[in-house]
Amino acid sequence: MKAVVFPEPGRLEIREVPDPKPAPDEVVLEVKASGICATDIHIFLGEFIATYPVIPGHEFSGEVVEVGREVRRFKVGDRVAVDPCIYCHSCPACRSHEENFCHNLKAYGIHLSGGFAEYVAVKESNLYGIEGLSWEEGAMVEPVGCAVHGLNQIAPLKPGGHGLIFGAGPIGLINMQLYLNAGLSTVTVVDLMEHKLKIAEELGATYTVLADDDMDGRLKEIRPEGFDLVVDATGNPKVVESMFRYVADRGKLLFFGVCPPDSRISISPYEVYKRELKIYGSFSLLYTASRAVELIRSGRVKVEPLISHRFPLERFEEAFRLKREDPNPMKVMITGGGAG
Ligand SMILES: [Zn+2]
Ligand SMILES: [Zn+2]
């Protein structure tokens, strides 16, 4: 079969590799849609704990084409999405129900062959049925699952409260929809790009603000007393540092975007103390894929408007370059197997 391979950091090949065979507890999927994520860029650059060579791709959906002999819940022809995380279930973190911190964490597309290929073998335990979802919606289950895990960290939200999100990319706008569902009365979204703010408006943003010289005044005008929830979905340390300017007393700050590991910001501990601020992080997902499927299926979280570009697997290099070098795209999707 054809697959994208990162043989080592900094190298990308599209080449023939052996077709996967299912282990007894695995199925083989024909990959139908597979989203490119910023994490894939970090893996390519060698900035993320991956093992090489690797077939990347951890946000994908597909059709079951072969099942291992112990597989019970899925059969050939089933439509599924994949939770890419494999936990050891025996380390101290796993035994404390904190599997996303598993000391032996492995993931499809990071340590094991992932979704930028024609076929991939996946454990039955990592599959979620996606009846009623499109293939591309299925490929968005993983990022929505990460956002649901983030909401679990900061819940409960203040009913009728006000939210502010920096970053109108796919993750920012998935979070926005979750917060509106979860009871905030307004969510304001900030971005550098007009066309992304337009998508935010179409998906229900209460206010959108362009990140220009007028941004500060505009945000103060919208909420003079500050926002109850301020979320970073940019991964830019400067933006994260600025969040404290806009959070209300006793407000919550969620660092969702992935900042460079060695970056540092300056905050006032006195301000955190005096204003009773609450700072949250959120890493990966934790058994939230099934709820992500439900949210997408019900239409409460709309993901198709977040997809801006589609490429076949053969044009992966072009798609990856676009994702790396151009700030304009939203989600870039690799489609295959006649998914269109
Ligand atoms: Zn991802
Ligand atoms: Zn573990």
Short mmCIF file of C-alpha atoms and ligand atoms in Angstrom, two decimals:
data_model
loop_
_atom_site.label_atom_id
_atom_site.label_comp_id
_atom_site.label_asym_id
_atom_site.label_seq_id
_atom_site.Cartn_x
_atom_site.Cartn_y
_atom_site.Cartn_z
CA MET A 1 0.00 0.00 0.00
CA LYS A 2 0.95 3.65 -0.27
CA ALA A 3 1.85 5.52 2.92
CA VAL A 4 3.48 8.70 4.16
CA VAL A 5 6.64 7.85 6.12
CA PHE A 6 8.82 10.05 8.32
CA PRO A 7 11.98 7.86 8.22
CA GLU A 8 13.71 10.24 10.65
CA PRO A 9 13.15 13.83 11.83
CA GLY A 10 13.13 16.28 8.92
CA ARG A 11 12.44 13.70 6.17
CA LEU A 12 9.17 12.88 4.46
CA GLU A 13 8.54 10.13 1.90
CA ILE A 14 5.46 8.81 0.16
CA ARG A 15 6.21 5.20 -0.65
CA GLU A 16 5.05 1.61 -0.90
CA VAL A 17 5.05 -0.26 2.42
CA PRO A 18 3.70 -3.74 3.29
CA ASP A 19 -0.07 -3.94 3.85
CA PRO A 20 -0.94 -4.20 7.57
CA LYS A 21 -2.23 -7.52 8.91
CA PRO A 22 -4.53 -7.48 11.94
CA ALA A 23 -3.29 -8.96 15.24
CA PRO A 24 -6.01 -11.01 17.02
CA ASP A 25 -7.32 -7.89 18.84
CA GLU A 26 -7.03 -5.54 15.84
CA VAL A 27 -8.95 -4.59 12.72
CA VAL A 28 -7.54 -3.22 9.48
CA LEU A 29 -9.16 0.01 8.31
CA GLU A 30 -9.23 1.47 4.85
CA VAL A 31 -8.49 5.08 5.78
CA LYS A 32 -11.18 7.44 4.48
CA ALA A 33 -10.19 10.78 6.02
CA SER A 34 -7.17 11.85 8.03
CA GLY A 35 -6.59 15.37 9.37
CA ILE A 36 -3.23 17.15 9.49
CA CYS A 37 -2.54 18.58 12.94
CA ALA A 38 0.17 20.89 14.28
CA THR A 39 1.46 17.88 16.23
CA ASP A 40 2.34 16.23 12.90
CA ILE A 41 4.64 19.17 12.17
CA HIS A 42 6.30 18.75 15.58
CA ILE A 43 6.76 15.03 14.86
CA PHE A 44 8.24 15.83 11.44
CA LEU A 45 10.68 18.27 13.04
CA GLY A 46 11.63 15.82 15.80
CA GLU A 47 10.16 18.06 18.52
CA PHE A 48 7.68 15.54 19.88
CA ILE A 49 8.36 12.18 21.51
CA ALA A 50 7.83 9.95 18.49
CA THR A 51 9.61 6.81 17.33
CA TYR A 52 11.04 6.75 13.80
CA PRO A 53 10.43 5.60 11.17
CA VAL A 54 6.74 6.35 11.62
CA ILE A 55 3.64 6.62 9.45
CA PRO A 56 2.07 9.79 10.91
CA GLY A 57 -1.63 10.66 11.24
CA HIS A 58 -3.56 10.44 14.54
CA GLU A 59 -6.90 12.04 13.52
CA PHE A 60 -8.57 9.57 11.16
CA SER A 61 -11.64 7.57 10.25
CA GLY A 62 -12.07 4.54 8.07
CA GLU A 63 -14.00 1.46 7.04
CA VAL A 64 -13.25 -1.92 8.60
CA VAL A 65 -11.94 -4.24 5.86
CA GLU A 66 -10.47 -7.09 7.95
CA VAL A 67 -10.92 -8.23 11.56
CA GLY A 68 -8.62 -10.18 13.89
CA ARG A 69 -9.96 -13.44 15.34
CA GLU A 70 -10.67 -12.02 18.83
CA VAL A 71 -12.54 -8.94 17.59
CA ARG A 72 -16.18 -9.06 18.71
CA ARG A 73 -17.74 -5.60 18.47
CA PHE A 74 -16.84 -4.66 14.88
CA LYS A 75 -17.23 -6.32 11.52
CA VAL A 76 -16.18 -5.75 7.93
CA GLY A 77 -17.98 -2.70 6.51
CA ASP A 78 -18.33 -0.80 9.82
CA ARG A 79 -17.56 2.93 9.80
CA VAL A 80 -15.28 3.94 12.66
CA ALA A 81 -13.22 6.74 14.18
CA VAL A 82 -10.08 6.08 16.20
CA ASP A 83 -8.94 7.18 19.63
CA PRO A 84 -5.20 7.14 18.91
CA CYS A 85 -4.00 6.65 22.52
CA ILE A 86 -2.94 3.23 23.81
CA TYR A 87 -2.50 2.99 27.57
CA CYS A 88 -0.58 0.29 29.45
CA HIS A 89 -3.25 -0.04 32.20
CA SER A 90 -0.62 -1.04 34.75
CA CYS A 91 1.57 2.00 35.52
CA PRO A 92 0.80 4.25 38.54
CA ALA A 93 -0.94 6.85 36.32
CA CYS A 94 -3.17 4.27 34.63
CA ARG A 95 -4.01 2.73 38.00
CA SER A 96 -5.11 6.16 39.23
CA HIS A 97 -7.46 6.63 36.25
CA GLU A 98 -5.12 9.25 34.82
CA GLU A 99 -4.31 7.31 31.68
CA ASN A 100 -3.42 10.37 29.60
CA PHE A 101 -0.29 10.55 31.79
CA CYS A 102 0.46 6.84 31.19
CA HIS A 103 4.21 6.28 31.61
CA ASN A 104 4.14 3.91 28.64
CA LEU A 105 1.75 5.91 26.45
CA LYS A 106 1.78 4.94 22.79
CA ALA A 107 -0.28 6.46 20.02
CA TYR A 108 -1.16 5.72 16.41
CA GLY A 109 0.66 8.17 14.16
CA ILE A 110 3.28 8.94 16.83
CA HIS A 111 4.77 5.59 17.89
CA LEU A 112 2.65 3.20 15.81
CA SER A 113 1.61 3.38 12.16
CA GLY A 114 -1.10 6.03 11.73
CA GLY A 115 -3.65 7.33 9.28
CA PHE A 116 -1.68 8.91 6.43
CA ALA A 117 -1.78 5.60 4.56
CA GLU A 118 -4.23 3.58 2.53
CA TYR A 119 -4.68 1.07 5.37
CA VAL A 120 -3.91 0.94 9.08
CA ALA A 121 -4.21 -1.74 11.79
CA VAL A 122 -5.97 -0.52 14.97
CA LYS A 123 -6.93 -2.26 18.21
CA GLU A 124 -10.64 -2.94 18.63
CA SER A 125 -10.52 -1.10 21.98
CA ASN A 126 -9.58 2.14 20.18
CA LEU A 127 -12.51 2.13 17.75
CA TYR A 128 -15.72 4.16 17.93
CA GLY A 129 -18.65 3.60 15.59
CA ILE A 130 -19.56 6.71 13.59
CA GLU A 131 -22.89 5.77 12.04
CA GLY A 132 -24.53 9.00 10.86
CA LEU A 133 -21.24 10.92 10.58
CA SER A 134 -19.37 11.69 7.37
CA TRP A 135 -15.82 10.34 7.04
CA GLU A 136 -14.44 13.83 7.60
CA GLU A 137 -16.57 14.29 10.70
CA GLY A 138 -15.16 10.97 11.86
CA ALA A 139 -11.63 12.30 11.40
CA MET A 140 -12.54 15.25 13.66
CA VAL A 141 -13.54 12.99 16.58
CA GLU A 142 -10.00 13.12 18.01
CA PRO A 143 -9.69 16.94 18.16
CA VAL A 144 -13.26 17.25 19.49
CA GLY A 145 -12.38 14.60 22.09
CA CYS A 146 -9.40 16.73 23.17
CA ALA A 147 -11.69 19.76 23.52
CA VAL A 148 -14.19 17.74 25.59
CA HIS A 149 -11.32 16.71 27.86
CA GLY A 150 -10.43 20.41 28.17
CA LEU A 151 -14.02 21.22 29.13
CA ASN A 152 -13.84 18.47 31.76
CA GLN A 153 -10.88 20.31 33.31
CA ILE A 154 -12.62 23.68 33.63
CA ALA A 155 -16.20 22.49 34.28
CA PRO A 156 -18.52 23.67 35.61
CA LEU A 157 -18.65 26.90 33.65
CA LYS A 158 -20.40 29.85 35.26
CA PRO A 159 -23.99 29.74 33.94
CA GLY A 160 -24.61 32.89 31.92
CA GLY A 161 -20.91 33.77 32.11
CA HIS A 162 -18.73 35.28 29.41
CA GLY A 163 -15.93 33.56 27.51
CA LEU A 164 -13.00 34.81 25.45
CA ILE A 165 -10.99 32.61 23.07
CA PHE A 166 -7.74 33.59 21.39
CA GLY A 167 -7.42 31.71 18.10
CA ALA A 168 -10.19 30.95 15.58
CA GLY A 169 -8.57 27.82 14.15
CA PRO A 170 -10.35 24.46 14.33
CA ILE A 171 -9.53 23.96 18.03
CA GLY A 172 -10.62 27.48 19.00
CA LEU A 173 -13.94 27.09 17.22
CA ILE A 174 -14.62 23.59 18.57
CA ASN A 175 -14.06 24.99 22.07
CA MET A 176 -16.30 27.95 21.29
CA GLN A 177 -19.20 25.66 20.37
CA LEU A 178 -18.68 23.55 23.50
CA TYR A 179 -18.74 26.61 25.78
CA LEU A 180 -21.91 27.97 24.19
CA ASN A 181 -23.50 24.54 24.75
CA ALA A 182 -22.18 24.46 28.32
CA GLY A 183 -24.05 27.57 29.41
CA LEU A 184 -21.93 30.65 28.72
CA SER A 185 -24.10 33.53 27.52
CA THR A 186 -21.44 35.05 25.26
CA VAL A 187 -18.22 33.86 23.67
CA THR A 188 -15.87 36.37 22.05
CA VAL A 189 -13.28 35.10 19.57
CA VAL A 190 -10.03 36.88 18.61
CA ASP A 191 -7.88 36.09 15.57
CA LEU A 192 -5.49 37.73 13.11
CA MET A 193 -7.47 36.49 10.11
CA GLU A 194 -10.78 38.01 9.01
CA HIS A 195 -11.88 34.88 7.16
CA LYS A 196 -11.46 32.73 10.28
CA LEU A 197 -13.52 35.21 12.31
CA LYS A 198 -16.22 34.94 9.67
CA ILE A 199 -16.41 31.17 10.23
CA ALA A 200 -16.54 31.87 13.99
CA GLU A 201 -19.56 34.12 13.42
CA GLU A 202 -21.27 31.50 11.27
CA LEU A 203 -20.79 28.97 14.06
CA GLY A 204 -22.30 31.24 16.71
CA ALA A 205 -19.56 33.52 18.09
CA THR A 206 -21.22 36.38 19.97
CA TYR A 207 -18.44 38.85 19.17
CA THR A 208 -15.42 38.55 16.92
CA VAL A 209 -12.42 40.82 17.29
CA LEU A 210 -9.51 41.24 14.90
CA ALA A 211 -6.15 41.04 16.68
CA ASP A 212 -4.96 44.51 15.64
CA ASP A 213 -4.13 47.74 17.49
CA ASP A 214 -7.78 48.24 18.46
CA MET A 215 -8.17 44.79 20.02
CA ASP A 216 -7.42 45.81 23.59
CA GLY A 217 -9.95 48.64 23.58
CA ARG A 218 -12.56 46.48 21.90
CA LEU A 219 -12.22 43.66 24.48
CA LYS A 220 -12.42 46.18 27.35
CA GLU A 221 -15.54 47.60 25.75
CA ILE A 222 -17.19 44.16 25.41
CA ARG A 223 -16.44 43.17 29.03
CA PRO A 224 -15.16 46.10 31.14
CA GLU A 225 -15.03 43.81 34.21
CA GLY A 226 -13.30 40.99 32.32
CA PHE A 227 -14.25 37.53 31.06
CA ASP A 228 -15.12 34.59 33.33
CA LEU A 229 -13.21 32.21 31.07
CA VAL A 230 -10.20 33.07 28.88
CA VAL A 231 -8.78 30.36 26.63
CA ASP A 232 -5.66 30.26 24.51
CA ALA A 233 -5.98 28.25 21.31
CA THR A 234 -2.94 29.76 19.58
CA GLY A 235 0.05 28.22 21.37
CA ASN A 236 1.71 31.64 21.28
CA PRO A 237 3.37 32.47 24.65
CA LYS A 238 2.86 36.23 24.11
CA VAL A 239 -0.86 35.64 23.72
CA VAL A 240 -0.92 33.43 26.83
CA GLU A 241 0.83 36.17 28.80
CA SER A 242 -1.78 38.71 27.67
CA MET A 243 -4.73 36.55 28.84
CA PHE A 244 -4.38 37.85 32.41
CA ARG A 245 -5.37 41.33 31.21
CA TYR A 246 -8.81 40.13 30.21
CA VAL A 247 -9.83 37.63 32.88
CA ALA A 248 -12.42 38.65 35.49
CA ASP A 249 -11.86 38.28 39.22
CA ARG A 250 -12.17 34.59 40.18
CA GLY A 251 -12.03 33.82 36.45
CA LYS A 252 -10.55 30.75 34.80
CA LEU A 253 -7.66 30.63 32.31
CA LEU A 254 -7.20 27.58 30.10
CA PHE A 255 -3.87 27.03 28.34
CA PHE A 256 -5.08 24.81 25.48
CA GLY A 257 -2.71 25.76 22.65
CA VAL A 258 0.67 24.01 22.61
CA CYS A 259 3.43 26.53 23.37
CA PRO A 260 7.09 25.70 22.64
CA PRO A 261 8.39 23.54 25.55
CA ASP A 262 11.15 26.00 26.45
CA SER A 263 9.00 29.15 26.29
CA ARG A 264 8.42 31.23 29.43
CA ILE A 265 5.91 33.93 30.36
CA SER A 266 5.77 36.47 33.14
CA ILE A 267 2.76 36.55 35.45
CA SER A 268 2.00 38.31 38.72
CA PRO A 269 1.52 35.78 41.53
CA TYR A 270 0.06 38.60 43.60
CA GLU A 271 -2.63 39.09 40.98
CA VAL A 272 -3.45 35.36 40.93
CA TYR A 273 -3.75 35.49 44.74
CA LYS A 274 -5.66 38.75 45.05
CA ARG A 275 -8.07 38.07 42.18
CA GLU A 276 -8.48 34.32 42.92
CA LEU A 277 -7.56 33.38 39.35
CA LYS A 278 -7.62 29.74 38.31
CA ILE A 279 -5.15 28.40 35.74
CA TYR A 280 -5.84 25.14 33.89
CA GLY A 281 -4.01 22.95 31.40
CA SER A 282 -5.43 20.18 29.24
CA PHE A 283 -3.42 17.40 27.62
CA SER A 284 -4.66 15.03 24.94
CA LEU A 285 -7.96 13.23 25.46
CA LEU A 286 -9.15 10.72 28.03
CA TYR A 287 -12.00 8.41 27.00
CA THR A 288 -13.83 11.40 25.55
CA ALA A 289 -14.04 10.12 21.95
CA SER A 290 -17.50 8.60 22.38
CA ARG A 291 -18.89 11.89 23.66
CA ALA A 292 -17.19 13.66 20.76
CA VAL A 293 -19.07 11.34 18.38
CA GLU A 294 -22.36 12.21 20.13
CA LEU A 295 -21.69 15.95 19.99
CA ILE A 296 -20.90 15.83 16.28
CA ARG A 297 -23.82 13.51 15.47
CA SER A 298 -26.29 15.76 17.32
CA GLY A 299 -25.05 18.85 15.47
CA ARG A 300 -24.11 20.54 18.76
CA VAL A 301 -20.53 20.73 17.50
CA LYS A 302 -20.22 21.41 13.78
CA VAL A 303 -16.88 20.41 12.30
CA GLU A 304 -17.32 20.42 8.52
CA PRO A 305 -17.11 24.26 8.31
CA LEU A 306 -13.68 23.94 9.97
CA ILE A 307 -12.20 22.00 7.04
CA SER A 308 -10.71 24.36 4.46
CA HIS A 309 -8.60 22.08 2.24
CA ARG A 310 -8.78 18.51 0.98
CA PHE A 311 -6.00 16.53 -0.73
CA PRO A 312 -5.57 12.92 -1.84
CA LEU A 313 -2.78 10.94 -0.15
CA GLU A 314 -0.54 11.26 -3.24
CA ARG A 315 -0.46 15.04 -2.70
CA PHE A 316 0.43 14.83 1.01
CA GLU A 317 3.65 16.80 0.58
CA GLU A 318 1.74 19.73 -0.89
CA ALA A 319 -0.88 19.54 1.86
CA PHE A 320 1.81 19.38 4.55
CA ARG A 321 3.70 22.33 3.10
CA LEU A 322 0.49 24.36 3.06
CA LYS A 323 -0.14 23.49 6.72
CA ARG A 324 3.44 24.37 7.69
CA GLU A 325 3.99 27.56 5.77
CA ASP A 326 0.62 29.25 5.32
CA PRO A 327 -1.39 30.66 8.26
CA ASN A 328 -4.60 30.81 6.19
CA PRO A 329 -5.84 27.18 6.17
CA MET A 330 -8.19 25.83 8.80
CA LYS A 331 -8.16 22.00 8.98
CA VAL A 332 -6.33 20.36 6.07
CA MET A 333 -7.79 16.91 5.38
CA ILE A 334 -6.30 13.98 3.48
CA THR A 335 -9.13 12.04 1.88
CA GLY A 336 -8.88 8.60 0.38
CA GLY A 337 -10.58 5.38 -0.58
CA GLY A 338 -13.26 7.11 -2.64
CA ALA A 339 -14.31 9.30 0.31
CA GLY A 340 -14.25 12.34 -1.97
ZN ZN B 1 -3.78 16.32 16.72
ZN ZN B 2 0.07 3.33 31.93
#
